[in-house]
Tab-separated table of C-alpha atoms in Angstrom:
chain	number	residue	atom	x	y	z
C	11	UNK	CA	-13.984	-70.368	31.273
C	12	UNK	CA	-13.888	-67.974	34.237
C	13	UNK	CA	-11.502	-65.005	34.196
C	14	UNK	CA	-11.549	-62.374	36.937
C	15	UNK	CA	-14.941	-63.483	38.188
C	16	UNK	CA	-16.557	-63.163	34.751
C	17	UNK	CA	-17.636	-65.900	32.434
C	18	UNK	CA	-15.787	-65.627	29.159
C	19	UNK	CA	-17.344	-67.019	25.996
C	20	UNK	CA	-15.012	-68.645	23.523
C	21	UNK	CA	-14.683	-67.077	20.074
C	22	UNK	CA	-13.814	-63.748	18.494
C	23	UNK	CA	-13.988	-60.463	20.336
C	24	UNK	CA	-15.728	-57.307	19.126
C	25	UNK	CA	-18.621	-56.800	16.767
C	26	UNK	CA	-19.641	-59.437	14.352
C	27	UNK	CA	-19.250	-58.254	10.765
C	28	UNK	CA	-22.598	-57.362	9.291
C	29	UNK	CA	-23.519	-58.888	5.998
C	30	UNK	CA	-22.781	-56.022	3.623
C	31	UNK	CA	-24.254	-55.922	0.186
C	32	UNK	CA	-21.276	-56.270	-2.146
C	33	UNK	CA	-22.742	-53.991	-4.830
C	34	UNK	CA	-23.430	-51.228	-2.310
C	35	UNK	CA	-19.897	-51.548	-0.939
C	36	UNK	CA	-18.390	-51.275	-4.426
C	37	UNK	CA	-20.526	-48.232	-5.229
C	38	UNK	CA	-19.461	-46.504	-1.996
C	39	UNK	CA	-15.855	-47.244	-2.876
C	40	UNK	CA	-16.283	-45.769	-6.368
C	41	UNK	CA	-17.989	-42.669	-4.952
C	42	UNK	CA	-15.208	-42.210	-2.425
C	43	UNK	CA	-12.600	-42.496	-5.200
C	44	UNK	CA	-14.463	-39.878	-7.306
C	45	UNK	CA	-14.562	-37.485	-4.363
C	46	UNK	CA	-10.874	-38.058	-3.664
C	47	UNK	CA	-9.958	-37.273	-7.276
C	48	UNK	CA	-12.095	-34.117	-7.184
C	49	UNK	CA	-10.390	-32.937	-3.966
C	50	UNK	CA	-6.988	-33.668	-5.486
C	51	UNK	CA	-7.856	-31.681	-8.615
C	52	UNK	CA	-8.985	-28.686	-6.534
C	53	UNK	CA	-5.848	-28.858	-4.412
C	54	UNK	CA	-3.613	-28.827	-7.503
C	55	UNK	CA	-5.567	-25.921	-9.024
C	56	UNK	CA	-5.130	-23.952	-5.803
C	57	UNK	CA	-1.404	-24.682	-5.734
C	58	UNK	CA	-0.966	-23.696	-9.394
C	59	UNK	CA	-2.727	-20.377	-8.760
C	60	UNK	CA	-0.544	-19.804	-5.719
C	61	UNK	CA	2.628	-20.486	-7.697
C	62	UNK	CA	1.597	-18.167	-10.538
C	63	UNK	CA	0.768	-15.332	-8.133
C	64	UNK	CA	4.112	-15.761	-6.393
C	65	UNK	CA	5.883	-15.748	-9.759
C	66	UNK	CA	4.170	-12.470	-10.656
C	67	UNK	CA	5.239	-10.982	-7.329
C	68	UNK	CA	8.801	-12.150	-7.924
C	69	UNK	CA	8.831	-10.495	-11.361
C	70	UNK	CA	7.593	-7.225	-9.879
C	71	UNK	CA	10.275	-7.348	-7.190
C	72	UNK	CA	12.978	-8.104	-9.745
C	73	UNK	CA	11.903	-5.098	-11.793
C	74	UNK	CA	12.036	-2.940	-8.685
C	75	UNK	CA	15.479	-4.292	-7.808
C	76	UNK	CA	16.742	-3.566	-11.328
C	77	UNK	CA	15.423	-0.017	-11.060
C	78	UNK	CA	17.289	0.470	-7.767
C	79	UNK	CA	20.477	-0.976	-9.292
C	80	UNK	CA	20.235	1.504	-12.161
C	81	UNK	CA	19.725	4.332	-9.705
C	82	UNK	CA	22.793	3.253	-7.722
C	83	UNK	CA	24.924	2.994	-10.863
C	84	UNK	CA	23.817	6.463	-11.919
C	85	UNK	CA	24.624	7.891	-8.484
C	86	UNK	CA	28.039	6.215	-8.545
C	87	UNK	CA	28.708	8.175	-11.747
C	88	UNK	CA	27.678	11.386	-10.009
C	89	UNK	CA	24.262	11.646	-11.614
C	90	UNK	CA	21.077	11.894	-9.653
C	91	UNK	CA	18.174	10.066	-11.325
C	92	UNK	CA	15.144	12.202	-11.994
C	93	UNK	CA	12.931	9.856	-9.967
C	94	UNK	CA	15.064	10.413	-6.875
C	95	UNK	CA	15.084	14.161	-7.455
C	96	UNK	CA	11.314	14.049	-7.676
C	97	UNK	CA	11.113	12.103	-4.423
C	98	UNK	CA	13.484	14.475	-2.658
C	99	UNK	CA	11.882	17.685	-3.894
C	100	UNK	CA	8.323	16.460	-3.608
C	101	UNK	CA	7.667	17.190	-7.269
C	102	UNK	CA	6.066	14.662	-9.567
C	103	UNK	CA	4.794	12.613	-6.686
C	104	UNK	CA	2.251	11.151	-9.052
C	105	UNK	CA	4.913	8.983	-10.700
C	106	UNK	CA	6.213	7.739	-7.373
C	107	UNK	CA	2.681	7.043	-6.184
C	108	UNK	CA	1.947	5.129	-9.385
C	109	UNK	CA	5.032	2.981	-8.883
C	110	UNK	CA	4.190	2.342	-5.250
C	111	UNK	CA	0.574	1.591	-6.205
C	112	UNK	CA	1.783	-1.019	-8.694
C	113	UNK	CA	3.943	-2.620	-6.036
C	114	UNK	CA	1.114	-2.491	-3.519
C	115	UNK	CA	-1.209	-4.199	-6.004
C	116	UNK	CA	1.332	-6.959	-6.562
C	117	UNK	CA	1.709	-7.394	-2.797
C	118	UNK	CA	-2.043	-7.448	-2.237
C	119	UNK	CA	-2.558	-9.946	-5.053
C	120	UNK	CA	-0.011	-12.241	-3.456
C	121	UNK	CA	-1.540	-11.832	-0.002
C	122	UNK	CA	-5.020	-12.560	-1.328
C	123	UNK	CA	-3.874	-15.627	-3.219
C	124	UNK	CA	-2.105	-17.074	-0.190
C	125	UNK	CA	-5.344	-16.975	1.823
C	126	UNK	CA	-7.557	-19.825	0.571
């Protein structure tokens, strides 16, 4: 058969399938499945760690929000919380720095956990 000036041989196109040892093929398949399960396990461990770090960050933020709510309620009643006085007067900056250090640690822990 001549097509486009070339002689075309009848039969299948492409490479002929090589005779593959059935045992070797099964072993490669098993190995591939083991590797897939190991990758899946690592992926789930990573995701669980990520979720737990985010949950810790959420708890820290909720505590901070509750503290601010209490401050606002106190100020609505005409009282100035001692923490705010300390921030305004510059006294007892150690407490404020400790609180901000705790929040910074929570933020850094979350940032580090989100980078694989």
